[in-house]
Each structure stands twice: as structure tokens, then as C-alpha cells.
Amino acid sequence: MKILFVASESTPFAASGGLGDVIGSLPAALKKASPEDDIRVVMPLYGNMDPAWREKLTYLTNKQIVLNWRNQYCGVFSLVYQKVTYYFLDNEYYFKRGQLYGEYDDAERFAFFCRAVIDLLPTIDFFPDILHAHDWQAALSIIYLKRKYGLMERYADIRTVFTIHNIQYQGKYGFNILNDVLDLMPSDRNTVECGDCANLMKGAIVCADRVTTVSPTYAKEILSPKFSFGLDGVLHLYEGKLSGILNGIDRGYYDPAKNPELPKNFHVNDMTGKAVCKEELQKKLGLPVKPETPIVAMITRMVDAKGLDLVTLAADDLLEDDVQLVILGTGDYYYEDYFWHLADRHRDNCRVILKFDKVLAKQIYAGADLFLMPSRSEPCGLAQMICSRYGTVPVVHETGGLYDSIKDAGCEGGGNGFTFASYSAWDMLYAVRNAMNCYRDHAAWKKLVRRVMTTDFSWDSSAKEYLKLYASL
Ligand code: GLC
């Protein structure tokens, strides 16, 4: 099979969140599971791409891309990464910006990207059997394929999969851009119309052959208005093509036995290094060095969906205990402000670092004891899997992928973390305190950490599920 991923970001080139992690690791896992398949990825060439990677790209070709009256240059660069060909589409006017998204003309930028992907297939001489597009930024590639290119012989047989990584971000615009910017016809209005605007995610749901999301539970949740951000009606109509496949993580990138960023490496059979990582983390953050005090960590975008309202209700109470709380992340101003002041009130046992810092993140994953993820909703969530790899026990709200990946069985019951079912600050606090009690029982904790570290969060089984889905198409 020939498979083309279309996405707006990927590690290690340019990424802003979990989508990037998936696009940087799932293609390689597919290749490993099925070496005879030809797997390729296409994404924009951002101006802020890591220069070390930028240097490695090879220029292939270029083409003018026409969208209504616009006519724009598109260069094509490529690189083989983990046996997968990644294409980078170059147009400095659209992609040499300070950030990946959040620009005033995102609709135009990603319409250009999607049209270029489809237009370039003959130029790069790669007509995939499956075009697999991710999130709203790539939605138009499926819409163009279905509504504009499907009559052309070489395009007609391409089957499409659309994956929703987060239904909150849909790409919604006024109808005035339908023709001018998106180059769609009045007859396409139905396809993208949702409520009183043009909704690109909705259009891809309508046009794709299959729709997936990143955990089985989230696939059910988004059928309800509580989780769907307005798309439950459409998803009910197309429920037959909707399914959920749990993400995995890149076990090579997150490897406590090998990561050079850690003060000392460790392994499930030799955990002495983890104690060193904890001590060094306490020193680095200026916390009292106390091996017996549990460190509770959060590494998160500071937005409502991540359950931070619960933390704001319970944090002062929690910090009365013998515990150290470490929070790393950036986001909405009111949360940043709240956490800054929280750390100021609890100088002995709370540190808040308002940064996006990949190296410190790994040191926290490795040095902490507990990892808190109280997300209000979570399509999959990767941090609960990453912390597990570093022997840091997750405490999670039972929603979406958190529910699918973490099971609470009490301290000695064979689970791989602690969970709470209702979205309540006190239930969250209860779960954290349960975990801290277990932490004090050395023998039970050791067994739990072992179970947590050996839970299989690799891509192996999910990659097979994707391959089955592709084959069925
Ligand atoms: C989004 C979701 C997150 C998921 C990631 C990768 O960032 O919010 O839950 O893990 O995409 O699919």
C-alpha cells in the first residue's frame, strides 16, 4: 500500500503539541509493522523549523499553486526520517511566521497547503492508495479530493481517512471566504456548512471514507454535545465510519535508560538512577532535597480543557501535605498568573515554570513520583504514557484516552495508576492522596512502579489497527 499522511506539524521538525508527536512517530511504526508499504508524510516548511533539520533537506521541485485568483509559488523539499519520506512545502509568505497557527489568515494558509498537496501528486509522482489527513488544517485536502479532483482518473481511487486529534479546533470561518479564499463552489456549501459558518472539520467528516479519533472512548464521547463542540449531530449521521484507535508513544525518544538529558539513566531493573534524577530535580528547582517527600508533577498547556480549574480549587489544600508540586507549561494568562502566585504562597514546596522546555520536561518526567492529569476532556493524552515510561505514576480523570490507558486498582490491585471518575476537585484530591499513601508503602509502591513502567504504550498494536483500517478501504 501507498500511504500519504497530510498534517500541519511533526516532531522533530516543527511541532506545538501532541499532533506533532503522532505525526513524528506513527508513520515509522507503520513502516516497522509493514516494511513493504510506502509511507510518506507532507507538511508545511515553517520558517521556524529547527535549523539543524532545515540544513538536511533536499530541494526537489516547485510548482505554481492556483486557488481562485491567487497564484503562489510552492517549493518541495524532502528528507527521509526513520525510513519514512517527509515532504516539506515551501512558501515563505505563508509559512515564514512567528508561530505555526493563530495567524489572521490561517484559512488561506492551510487552503494553500491542502491544495498544493493534491496538486503536487503528479509532480512528485506519488499517487497514494490512502490519503490520511489530520485535524482541521489538513481537512481541505480531503474536501478538494472529493469535491474537485475525484473525477480525474488518477485521483478517483484514492481512499481517505480523517483523524480528529482534538474536536475543539474545527477551522470555522464565515461563508464569505468560501469561494474567494477556499476556492469552493456554491454547490460545496452544504459540505462544509455547520450552524452559521463554514466548518472545515465538518467538511472532512462528510467527505472522508473513514473518520477516526485517537482513543475508543473519545470516539464515543464526541457523539454527545458535552464533548462535541457542536459536531455531535454530524457525527451521528456518519457514525458508521467513525472509530477510535489509541495513540502510542515513541519509546526511543522517551527512554530513561538512554536519554542524555537525564542526570543519571535508569531502567526498570535498576532504579537507582531515578533517585538521582529526583535529587537533581529538587536541587535544580531550589526545592529542599527530601527523598521521602513525593513530587507531584504537571506538564501541561494551561487551558481550561486540561482541568486546571480543579487544580486551582485543590492546590492550597494539597500543599499543606508533605508533598512537592512542580508545574511546567504555558497558556492562558489567568492560569499562568494563578500558578505564579500559588508558587509564591508556597515557596517551600511548590515550583511553577512558565515555559515550554523539552529538556526540563524530560527531567521532570524522570524525577517526579506522581503525574497529575485532571483533563476535563482528553482525546488521547500522551503525557500519562510518557510519565509511565519514566516510572512516574499517573493520576488521571477518567475521560477519553486517559480512561482507555490508565486503570486504578488501588495500591496493590494490579492497576497502572490512580483515577477519579467525577470531574470534582475533591475527588481529584482524594485520588492524589490515595496515591501518596501508596507511595509511603515502599514495597507496594515498588511493585506499582514496575507495573507502570512495563505497561505497553508502544505503537505496535495501534499501527496494526491502522493498517487493518487502510486495508479494509
Ligand atoms: C491532541 C489531543 C491529545 C492527543 C494528541 C495526539 O493534542 O488534545 O489528547 O493525545 O492530539 O493525538
CSV table of C-alpha atoms and ligand atoms in Angstrom, one decimal:
chain,number,residue,atom,x,y,z
A,1,MET,CA,0.0,0.0,0.0
A,2,LYS,CA,1.0,3.6,-0.6
A,3,ILE,CA,0.0,5.9,2.3
A,4,LEU,CA,0.3,9.7,2.4
A,5,PHE,CA,-0.1,11.5,5.8
A,6,VAL,CA,-1.2,15.1,5.5
A,7,ALA,CA,-0.6,17.2,8.6
A,8,SER,CA,0.4,20.6,9.8
A,9,GLU,CA,3.2,19.6,12.2
A,10,SER,CA,5.6,16.9,13.1
A,11,THR,CA,8.3,16.3,15.6
A,12,PRO,CA,11.3,16.7,15.4
A,13,PHE,CA,10.9,19.4,12.6
A,14,ALA,CA,8.2,21.8,13.9
A,15,ALA,CA,5.6,20.9,16.5
A,16,SER,CA,3.4,22.6,19.1
A,17,GLY,CA,1.6,19.6,20.7
A,18,GLY,CA,0.5,16.0,20.7
A,19,LEU,CA,-0.4,16.1,17.0
A,20,GLY,CA,3.3,16.6,16.2
A,21,ASP,CA,4.3,13.7,18.4
A,22,VAL,CA,1.9,11.4,16.5
A,23,ILE,CA,3.0,12.5,13.0
A,24,GLY,CA,6.6,12.1,14.0
A,25,SER,CA,6.2,8.5,15.3
A,26,LEU,CA,3.2,6.7,13.8
A,27,PRO,CA,4.5,6.7,10.2
A,28,ALA,CA,7.7,5.0,11.4
A,29,ALA,CA,5.6,2.5,13.4
A,30,LEU,CA,3.5,1.7,10.3
A,31,LYS,CA,6.7,1.2,8.3
A,32,LYS,CA,8.1,-1.2,11.0
A,33,ALA,CA,4.9,-3.2,11.1
A,34,SER,CA,4.7,-3.4,7.3
A,35,PRO,CA,8.0,-2.7,5.7
A,36,GLU,CA,6.7,-3.3,2.2
A,37,ASP,CA,4.3,-0.4,2.4
A,38,ASP,CA,5.4,3.0,1.1
A,39,ILE,CA,4.6,5.6,3.8
A,40,ARG,CA,5.1,9.3,3.3
A,41,VAL,CA,4.2,12.5,5.1
A,42,VAL,CA,3.7,16.0,3.8
A,43,MET,CA,3.7,19.2,6.0
A,44,PRO,CA,4.5,22.9,5.6
A,45,LEU,CA,8.1,24.1,5.6
A,46,TYR,CA,7.9,26.6,8.5
A,47,GLY,CA,10.3,29.5,8.9
A,48,ASN,CA,11.0,28.5,12.5
A,49,MET,CA,11.9,24.9,11.7
A,50,ASP,CA,14.8,23.7,13.7
A,51,PRO,CA,17.9,24.8,11.7
A,52,ALA,CA,19.7,21.6,12.3
A,53,TRP,CA,16.9,19.8,10.4
A,54,ARG,CA,16.5,22.5,7.8
A,55,GLU,CA,20.0,22.0,6.7
A,56,LYS,CA,19.4,18.4,5.9
A,57,LEU,CA,16.5,18.9,3.4
A,58,THR,CA,16.9,18.3,-0.3
A,59,TYR,CA,15.2,20.5,-2.8
A,60,LEU,CA,13.1,18.5,-5.2
A,61,THR,CA,11.0,20.7,-7.4
A,62,ASN,CA,8.4,23.6,-7.4
A,63,LYS,CA,5.0,24.4,-8.9
A,64,GLN,CA,2.7,27.4,-9.0
A,65,ILE,CA,-0.4,26.6,-7.0
A,66,VAL,CA,-3.7,28.3,-8.1
A,67,LEU,CA,-6.5,29.0,-5.7
A,68,ASN,CA,-9.2,31.0,-7.3
A,69,TRP,CA,-7.4,34.3,-8.4
A,70,ARG,CA,-4.3,33.5,-6.3
A,71,ASN,CA,-1.3,32.1,-7.8
A,72,GLN,CA,1.5,31.2,-5.4
A,73,TYR,CA,4.9,29.5,-5.6
A,74,CYS,CA,5.3,26.2,-3.8
A,75,GLY,CA,8.7,24.6,-3.4
A,76,VAL,CA,9.0,21.0,-2.4
A,77,PHE,CA,11.8,19.7,-0.1
A,78,SER,CA,12.2,16.3,1.3
A,79,LEU,CA,14.0,14.2,3.9
A,80,VAL,CA,14.0,10.5,4.9
A,81,TYR,CA,13.4,10.2,8.6
A,82,GLN,CA,13.1,6.8,10.3
A,83,LYS,CA,12.7,5.2,6.8
A,84,VAL,CA,9.7,7.5,6.0
A,85,THR,CA,9.9,10.2,3.3
A,86,TYR,CA,8.8,13.6,4.7
A,87,TYR,CA,7.9,16.3,2.2
A,88,PHE,CA,8.0,20.0,3.2
A,89,LEU,CA,6.0,22.5,1.2
A,90,ASP,CA,7.7,25.9,1.0
A,91,ASN,CA,6.1,29.3,0.6
A,92,GLU,CA,7.7,31.9,2.8
A,93,TYR,CA,4.8,34.3,2.5
A,94,TYR,CA,2.5,31.7,4.2
A,95,PHE,CA,4.9,29.8,6.4
A,96,LYS,CA,7.7,32.1,7.5
A,97,ARG,CA,5.8,33.4,10.5
A,98,GLY,CA,6.5,33.5,14.2
A,99,GLN,CA,4.1,30.7,15.1
A,100,LEU,CA,2.6,27.7,13.4
A,101,TYR,CA,-1.1,28.8,13.9
A,102,GLY,CA,-3.1,31.6,15.2
A,103,GLU,CA,-2.3,33.9,12.3
A,104,TYR,CA,-5.1,36.2,10.9
A,105,ASP,CA,-5.0,34.3,7.5
A,106,ASP,CA,-4.9,30.6,8.7
A,107,ALA,CA,-7.7,29.7,6.4
A,108,GLU,CA,-5.8,30.9,3.4
A,109,ARG,CA,-2.5,29.4,4.6
A,110,PHE,CA,-3.9,25.9,5.1
A,111,ALA,CA,-6.1,26.1,1.9
A,112,PHE,CA,-2.9,26.8,0.1
A,113,PHE,CA,-1.2,23.9,1.8
A,114,CYS,CA,-4.0,21.4,1.1
A,115,ARG,CA,-4.4,22.4,-2.5
A,116,ALA,CA,-0.7,22.1,-3.0
A,117,VAL,CA,-0.7,18.6,-1.5
A,118,ILE,CA,-3.3,17.5,-4.0
A,119,ASP,CA,-1.9,19.4,-7.0
A,120,LEU,CA,1.6,18.1,-6.4
A,121,LEU,CA,0.9,14.4,-6.6
A,122,PRO,CA,1.7,14.1,-10.3
A,123,THR,CA,4.8,16.3,-9.8
A,124,ILE,CA,6.3,14.1,-7.1
A,125,ASP,CA,4.8,11.1,-8.9
A,126,PHE,CA,3.2,9.6,-5.8
A,127,PHE,CA,-0.5,8.7,-6.0
A,128,PRO,CA,-1.3,7.1,-2.7
A,129,ASP,CA,-3.9,4.4,-2.1
A,130,ILE,CA,-4.7,6.1,1.2
A,131,LEU,CA,-4.6,9.8,2.0
A,132,HIS,CA,-4.7,10.2,5.8
A,133,ALA,CA,-5.3,13.8,6.9
A,134,HIS,CA,-5.1,15.0,10.4
A,135,ASP,CA,-7.1,17.8,12.1
A,136,TRP,CA,-8.7,20.8,10.6
A,137,GLN,CA,-5.6,22.2,9.0
A,138,ALA,CA,-5.4,19.2,6.7
A,139,ALA,CA,-9.2,18.8,6.2
A,140,LEU,CA,-9.4,20.6,2.9
A,141,SER,CA,-7.1,18.0,1.3
A,142,ILE,CA,-9.9,15.5,1.6
A,143,ILE,CA,-12.6,18.0,0.6
A,144,TYR,CA,-10.7,19.1,-2.5
A,145,LEU,CA,-10.1,15.4,-3.4
A,146,LYS,CA,-13.7,14.5,-3.1
A,147,ARG,CA,-15.3,17.7,-4.5
A,148,LYS,CA,-12.9,18.7,-7.2
A,149,TYR,CA,-10.4,16.0,-8.2
A,150,GLY,CA,-12.5,12.9,-7.8
A,151,LEU,CA,-13.5,12.8,-11.5
A,152,MET,CA,-9.9,12.6,-12.6
A,153,GLU,CA,-8.8,9.1,-13.4
A,154,ARG,CA,-5.6,9.1,-11.3
A,155,TYR,CA,-7.3,10.7,-8.3
A,156,ALA,CA,-10.5,8.7,-8.3
A,157,ASP,CA,-9.2,5.6,-6.5
A,158,ILE,CA,-7.5,7.4,-3.6
A,159,ARG,CA,-9.3,6.4,-0.3
A,160,THR,CA,-9.3,8.9,2.6
A,161,VAL,CA,-9.1,8.7,6.4
A,162,PHE,CA,-9.6,11.8,8.5
A,163,THR,CA,-8.3,11.7,12.1
A,164,ILE,CA,-9.6,14.1,14.8
A,165,HIS,CA,-6.9,14.8,17.3
A,166,ASN,CA,-9.0,17.4,19.1
A,167,ILE,CA,-12.6,18.3,18.2
A,168,GLN,CA,-12.3,21.6,19.9
A,169,TYR,CA,-10.4,23.1,17.0
A,170,GLN,CA,-12.5,22.9,13.8
A,171,GLY,CA,-11.4,25.6,11.4
A,172,LYS,CA,-14.6,27.7,11.4
A,173,TYR,CA,-15.0,30.7,9.0
A,174,GLY,CA,-17.6,33.0,7.5
A,175,PHE,CA,-19.1,31.9,4.2
A,176,ASN,CA,-17.6,35.0,2.6
A,177,ILE,CA,-14.3,33.1,2.2
A,178,LEU,CA,-15.9,30.0,0.6
A,179,ASN,CA,-15.1,31.0,-2.9
A,180,ASP,CA,-12.6,33.7,-2.6
A,181,VAL,CA,-10.2,32.0,-0.3
A,182,LEU,CA,-11.1,28.3,-0.2
A,183,ASP,CA,-11.9,28.2,-3.9
A,184,LEU,CA,-15.0,26.1,-3.2
A,185,MET,CA,-18.2,26.5,-5.3
A,186,PRO,CA,-21.7,27.5,-4.0
A,187,SER,CA,-22.6,23.8,-4.6
A,188,ASP,CA,-20.0,22.9,-2.0
A,189,ARG,CA,-21.6,25.0,0.7
A,190,ASN,CA,-23.6,22.0,2.1
A,191,THR,CA,-20.5,20.0,2.6
A,192,VAL,CA,-18.9,22.5,4.9
A,193,GLU,CA,-21.9,24.2,6.3
A,194,CYS,CA,-22.4,23.8,10.1
A,195,GLY,CA,-24.5,26.1,12.1
A,196,ASP,CA,-24.0,29.5,10.6
A,197,CYS,CA,-20.4,29.1,9.3
A,198,ALA,CA,-18.1,27.1,7.0
A,199,ASN,CA,-16.5,24.4,9.2
A,200,LEU,CA,-13.6,22.6,7.6
A,201,MET,CA,-13.5,19.7,10.1
A,202,LYS,CA,-17.2,19.1,9.4
A,203,GLY,CA,-16.4,19.0,5.6
A,204,ALA,CA,-13.7,16.4,6.1
A,205,ILE,CA,-16.1,14.3,8.2
A,206,VAL,CA,-18.6,14.4,5.4
A,207,CYS,CA,-16.1,13.7,2.6
A,208,ALA,CA,-13.7,11.1,4.2
A,209,ASP,CA,-14.2,7.4,3.7
A,210,ARG,CA,-13.3,6.8,7.4
A,211,VAL,CA,-13.1,9.1,10.4
A,212,THR,CA,-11.0,8.1,13.3
A,213,THR,CA,-10.1,9.7,16.6
A,214,VAL,CA,-7.3,9.0,19.0
A,215,SER,CA,-9.0,6.7,21.6
A,216,PRO,CA,-12.0,4.4,21.6
A,217,THR,CA,-13.6,6.3,24.5
A,218,TYR,CA,-13.2,9.7,22.9
A,219,ALA,CA,-14.9,8.3,19.7
A,220,LYS,CA,-18.0,7.6,21.9
A,221,GLU,CA,-17.7,10.8,23.9
A,222,ILE,CA,-17.8,13.1,20.8
A,223,LEU,CA,-21.2,11.7,19.9
A,224,SER,CA,-22.6,13.7,22.8
A,225,PRO,CA,-23.0,17.5,22.9
A,226,LYS,CA,-21.0,17.6,26.2
A,227,PHE,CA,-17.8,16.8,24.2
A,228,SER,CA,-18.5,17.5,20.6
A,229,PHE,CA,-18.3,21.4,20.4
A,230,GLY,CA,-21.3,21.3,18.1
A,231,LEU,CA,-20.4,18.4,15.8
A,232,ASP,CA,-22.4,15.5,17.5
A,233,GLY,CA,-25.3,15.8,15.0
A,234,VAL,CA,-22.9,15.4,12.1
A,235,LEU,CA,-21.0,12.6,13.8
A,236,HIS,CA,-24.3,10.7,14.5
A,237,LEU,CA,-25.1,10.9,10.8
A,238,TYR,CA,-21.7,9.4,9.9
A,239,GLU,CA,-21.3,7.2,13.0
A,240,GLY,CA,-20.8,4.1,10.7
A,241,LYS,CA,-17.5,5.4,9.6
A,242,LEU,CA,-16.2,6.6,13.0
A,243,SER,CA,-13.8,4.6,15.2
A,244,GLY,CA,-11.1,5.3,17.8
A,245,ILE,CA,-7.6,4.0,17.8
A,246,LEU,CA,-5.4,4.7,20.9
A,247,ASN,CA,-2.1,6.6,20.2
A,248,GLY,CA,1.2,5.2,21.3
A,249,ILE,CA,4.5,7.0,22.1
A,250,ASP,CA,7.9,6.9,20.6
A,251,ARG,CA,9.8,4.7,23.1
A,252,GLY,CA,13.1,5.6,21.6
A,253,TYR,CA,12.6,9.3,22.2
A,254,TYR,CA,11.3,8.8,25.7
A,255,ASP,CA,13.8,6.4,27.1
A,256,PRO,CA,15.0,6.7,30.7
A,257,ALA,CA,17.8,4.2,30.0
A,258,LYS,CA,19.3,6.3,27.2
A,259,ASN,CA,18.2,10.0,27.3
A,260,PRO,CA,21.3,12.1,27.7
A,261,GLU,CA,19.2,14.9,29.2
A,262,LEU,CA,18.9,12.9,32.5
A,263,PRO,CA,21.4,13.3,35.3
A,264,LYS,CA,21.5,9.6,35.5
A,265,ASN,CA,19.9,6.9,33.4
A,266,PHE,CA,17.8,4.1,34.8
A,267,HIS,CA,15.9,1.1,33.8
A,268,VAL,CA,13.0,-1.0,35.3
A,269,ASN,CA,15.6,-3.5,36.6
A,270,ASP,CA,17.9,-0.8,38.1
A,271,MET,CA,16.1,2.2,39.5
A,272,THR,CA,19.0,3.8,41.4
A,273,GLY,CA,19.2,6.5,38.6
A,274,LYS,CA,15.6,7.6,39.3
A,275,ALA,CA,16.5,8.6,42.9
A,276,VAL,CA,19.4,10.7,41.4
A,277,CYS,CA,17.1,12.3,38.9
A,278,LYS,CA,14.7,13.2,41.8
A,279,GLU,CA,17.5,14.7,43.9
A,280,GLU,CA,18.9,16.7,40.9
A,281,LEU,CA,15.5,18.0,40.0
A,282,GLN,CA,14.9,19.2,43.6
A,283,LYS,CA,18.3,20.9,43.5
A,284,LYS,CA,17.8,22.4,40.1
A,285,LEU,CA,14.4,23.9,41.1
A,286,GLY,CA,15.7,25.1,44.5
A,287,LEU,CA,13.4,22.7,46.4
A,288,PRO,CA,14.5,21.1,49.7
A,289,VAL,CA,16.2,17.8,48.9
A,290,LYS,CA,13.9,15.3,50.5
A,291,PRO,CA,14.0,11.8,49.1
A,292,GLU,CA,10.9,10.7,51.1
A,293,THR,CA,8.7,13.6,50.0
A,294,PRO,CA,6.6,12.7,46.9
A,295,ILE,CA,6.9,15.1,44.0
A,296,VAL,CA,3.6,15.6,42.1
A,297,ALA,CA,4.2,17.0,38.6
A,298,MET,CA,2.1,18.5,35.9
A,299,ILE,CA,3.4,19.3,32.4
A,300,THR,CA,0.6,20.9,30.5
A,301,ARG,CA,-0.8,23.5,28.3
A,302,MET,CA,-2.5,25.9,30.7
A,303,VAL,CA,-6.0,25.9,29.1
A,304,ASP,CA,-9.5,25.0,30.5
A,305,ALA,CA,-9.6,21.6,28.8
A,306,LYS,CA,-6.7,20.4,30.9
A,307,GLY,CA,-8.7,20.5,34.1
A,308,LEU,CA,-6.7,23.3,35.7
A,309,ASP,CA,-9.9,24.7,37.4
A,310,LEU,CA,-9.8,21.7,39.6
A,311,VAL,CA,-6.2,22.3,40.5
A,312,THR,CA,-6.9,25.9,41.4
A,313,LEU,CA,-9.6,24.7,43.9
A,314,ALA,CA,-7.5,22.0,45.5
A,315,ALA,CA,-3.8,23.1,45.3
A,316,ASP,CA,-3.6,25.1,48.5
A,317,ASP,CA,-5.1,22.1,50.4
A,318,LEU,CA,-2.8,19.7,48.7
A,319,LEU,CA,0.3,21.8,49.5
A,320,GLU,CA,-0.5,21.5,53.3
A,321,ASP,CA,0.6,17.9,53.0
A,322,ASP,CA,4.2,16.6,52.9
A,323,VAL,CA,4.4,17.0,49.1
A,324,GLN,CA,6.3,19.0,46.5
A,325,LEU,CA,4.3,20.3,43.5
A,326,VAL,CA,6.1,21.1,40.2
A,327,ILE,CA,4.2,22.6,37.3
A,328,LEU,CA,5.7,23.2,33.8
A,329,GLY,CA,3.8,24.9,30.9
A,330,THR,CA,2.5,28.0,29.3
A,331,GLY,CA,-1.0,29.0,28.3
A,332,ASP,CA,-3.9,31.3,29.2
A,333,TYR,CA,-2.8,34.3,31.2
A,334,TYR,CA,-5.2,33.8,34.1
A,335,TYR,CA,-3.8,30.3,34.8
A,336,GLU,CA,-0.2,31.5,34.4
A,337,ASP,CA,-1.0,34.3,36.9
A,338,TYR,CA,-2.8,32.0,39.3
A,339,PHE,CA,0.1,29.4,39.3
A,340,TRP,CA,2.7,32.1,39.7
A,341,HIS,CA,1.0,33.3,42.8
A,342,LEU,CA,0.5,29.8,44.1
A,343,ALA,CA,4.2,29.2,43.9
A,344,ASP,CA,4.8,32.5,45.7
A,345,ARG,CA,2.4,31.4,48.5
A,346,HIS,CA,4.1,28.0,48.9
A,347,ARG,CA,7.8,28.7,48.5
A,348,ASP,CA,8.8,25.7,50.4
A,349,ASN,CA,7.1,23.1,48.3
A,350,CYS,CA,5.8,24.5,45.0
A,351,ARG,CA,7.6,25.5,41.8
A,352,VAL,CA,6.0,26.8,38.7
A,353,ILE,CA,8.0,27.2,35.5
A,354,LEU,CA,6.1,29.1,32.8
A,355,LYS,CA,8.0,27.8,29.8
A,356,PHE,CA,7.8,25.2,27.0
A,357,ASP,CA,11.0,23.3,27.7
A,358,LYS,CA,11.6,19.9,26.2
A,359,VAL,CA,14.7,19.1,28.2
A,360,LEU,CA,13.3,20.2,31.6
A,361,ALA,CA,10.1,18.2,30.7
A,362,LYS,CA,12.1,15.0,30.5
A,363,GLN,CA,13.9,15.8,33.7
A,364,ILE,CA,10.6,16.3,35.4
A,365,TYR,CA,9.1,13.1,33.9
A,366,ALA,CA,12.1,11.2,35.3
A,367,GLY,CA,12.5,13.0,38.7
A,368,ALA,CA,8.8,13.1,39.8
A,369,ASP,CA,6.9,10.4,41.7
A,370,LEU,CA,3.3,11.2,40.6
A,371,PHE,CA,2.0,12.9,37.5
A,372,LEU,CA,-1.3,14.7,37.6
A,373,MET,CA,-3.6,14.9,34.6
A,374,PRO,CA,-7.1,16.0,35.6
A,375,SER,CA,-8.2,16.9,32.0
A,376,ARG,CA,-11.9,17.8,31.6
A,377,SER,CA,-11.7,16.0,28.3
A,378,GLU,CA,-8.7,14.3,26.7
A,379,PRO,CA,-8.9,12.8,23.1
A,380,CYS,CA,-5.9,10.6,23.9
A,381,GLY,CA,-3.3,12.3,26.0
A,382,LEU,CA,0.3,11.4,25.7
A,383,ALA,CA,1.8,12.7,29.0
A,384,GLN,CA,0.2,9.8,31.0
A,385,MET,CA,2.1,7.4,28.8
A,386,ILE,CA,5.3,9.3,28.8
A,387,CYS,CA,5.4,9.6,32.6
A,388,SER,CA,4.7,5.9,32.9
A,389,ARG,CA,7.8,5.2,30.8
A,390,TYR,CA,9.8,7.1,33.4
A,391,GLY,CA,8.3,5.3,36.4
A,392,THR,CA,6.2,8.3,37.4
A,393,VAL,CA,2.7,7.1,38.4
A,394,PRO,CA,-0.2,8.9,36.6
A,395,VAL,CA,-3.2,10.2,38.5
A,396,VAL,CA,-5.9,11.0,35.9
A,397,HIS,CA,-9.5,11.9,35.3
A,398,GLU,CA,-11.5,9.1,33.7
A,399,THR,CA,-12.1,10.6,30.3
A,400,GLY,CA,-11.2,9.8,26.7
A,401,GLY,CA,-7.8,8.3,26.2
A,402,LEU,CA,-6.9,8.7,29.9
A,403,TYR,CA,-9.7,6.3,30.7
A,404,ASP,CA,-8.5,3.9,28.0
A,405,SER,CA,-4.9,3.8,29.1
A,406,ILE,CA,-4.9,4.1,32.9
A,407,LYS,CA,-6.7,1.7,35.3
A,408,ASP,CA,-7.0,2.3,39.0
A,409,ALA,CA,-6.9,-0.8,41.1
A,410,GLY,CA,-5.9,0.7,44.4
A,411,CYS,CA,-2.4,0.4,45.7
A,412,GLU,CA,-1.9,-3.3,45.4
A,413,GLY,CA,-4.7,-4.3,43.0
A,414,GLY,CA,-2.8,-4.6,39.7
A,415,GLY,CA,-3.7,-1.2,38.1
A,416,ASN,CA,-1.3,1.2,36.5
A,417,GLY,CA,-2.2,4.5,38.2
A,418,PHE,CA,-4.9,6.3,40.1
A,419,THR,CA,-8.1,7.7,38.6
A,420,PHE,CA,-11.1,9.6,39.6
A,421,ALA,CA,-14.5,9.4,37.8
A,422,SER,CA,-16.4,12.6,38.5
A,423,TYR,CA,-15.0,15.9,37.5
A,424,SER,CA,-14.6,17.2,41.0
A,425,ALA,CA,-11.7,18.9,42.8
A,426,TRP,CA,-12.3,16.8,45.9
A,427,ASP,CA,-12.4,13.5,44.0
A,428,MET,CA,-9.1,14.6,42.4
A,429,LEU,CA,-7.6,15.4,45.7
A,430,TYR,CA,-8.8,12.1,47.1
A,431,ALA,CA,-7.1,10.2,44.3
A,432,VAL,CA,-3.8,12.1,44.7
A,433,ARG,CA,-3.9,11.4,48.5
A,434,ASN,CA,-4.6,7.8,47.8
A,435,ALA,CA,-1.5,7.7,45.6
A,436,MET,CA,0.6,9.5,48.2
A,437,ASN,CA,-0.5,6.9,50.8
A,438,CYS,CA,0.6,4.1,48.5
A,439,TYR,CA,3.9,6.0,47.9
A,440,ARG,CA,4.6,5.6,51.6
A,441,ASP,CA,4.2,1.9,51.4
A,442,HIS,CA,7.6,1.1,49.9
A,443,ALA,CA,7.1,-2.5,48.9
A,444,ALA,CA,3.7,-1.8,47.3
A,445,TRP,CA,5.0,1.3,45.5
A,446,LYS,CA,7.9,-0.6,44.1
A,447,LYS,CA,5.6,-3.1,42.5
A,448,LEU,CA,3.3,-0.5,41.2
A,449,VAL,CA,6.1,1.5,39.6
A,450,ARG,CA,7.2,-1.7,37.9
A,451,ARG,CA,3.7,-2.3,36.5
A,452,VAL,CA,3.5,1.3,35.4
A,453,MET,CA,6.9,1.1,33.6
A,454,THR,CA,6.1,-2.1,31.8
A,455,THR,CA,2.7,-1.2,30.5
A,456,ASP,CA,2.9,-1.4,26.7
A,457,PHE,CA,2.3,2.1,25.3
A,458,SER,CA,4.3,1.4,22.2
A,459,TRP,CA,2.7,2.0,18.7
A,460,ASP,CA,2.9,-1.7,17.8
A,461,SER,CA,-0.7,-2.7,18.3
A,462,SER,CA,-2.2,0.6,17.2
A,463,ALA,CA,-0.1,0.6,14.0
A,464,LYS,CA,-1.6,-2.8,13.2
A,465,GLU,CA,-5.1,-1.4,13.7
A,466,TYR,CA,-4.4,1.5,11.3
A,467,LEU,CA,-3.1,-1.0,8.7
A,468,LYS,CA,-6.2,-3.1,9.0
A,469,LEU,CA,-8.4,0.0,8.5
A,470,TYR,CA,-6.4,1.0,5.4
A,471,ALA,CA,-6.6,-2.5,4.0
A,472,SER,CA,-10.4,-2.5,4.5
A,473,LEU,CA,-10.6,0.6,2.3
B,1,GLC,C1,-4.3,16.5,20.7
B,1,GLC,C2,-5.1,16.0,21.9
B,1,GLC,C3,-4.4,14.9,22.7
B,1,GLC,C4,-3.8,13.8,21.8
B,1,GLC,C5,-3.0,14.5,20.7
B,1,GLC,C6,-2.4,13.5,19.7
B,1,GLC,O1,-3.3,17.3,21.2
B,1,GLC,O2,-5.6,17.0,22.7
B,1,GLC,O3,-5.2,14.3,23.7
B,1,GLC,O4,-3.0,13.0,22.6
B,1,GLC,O5,-3.8,15.4,20.0
B,1,GLC,O6,-3.4,12.7,19.1
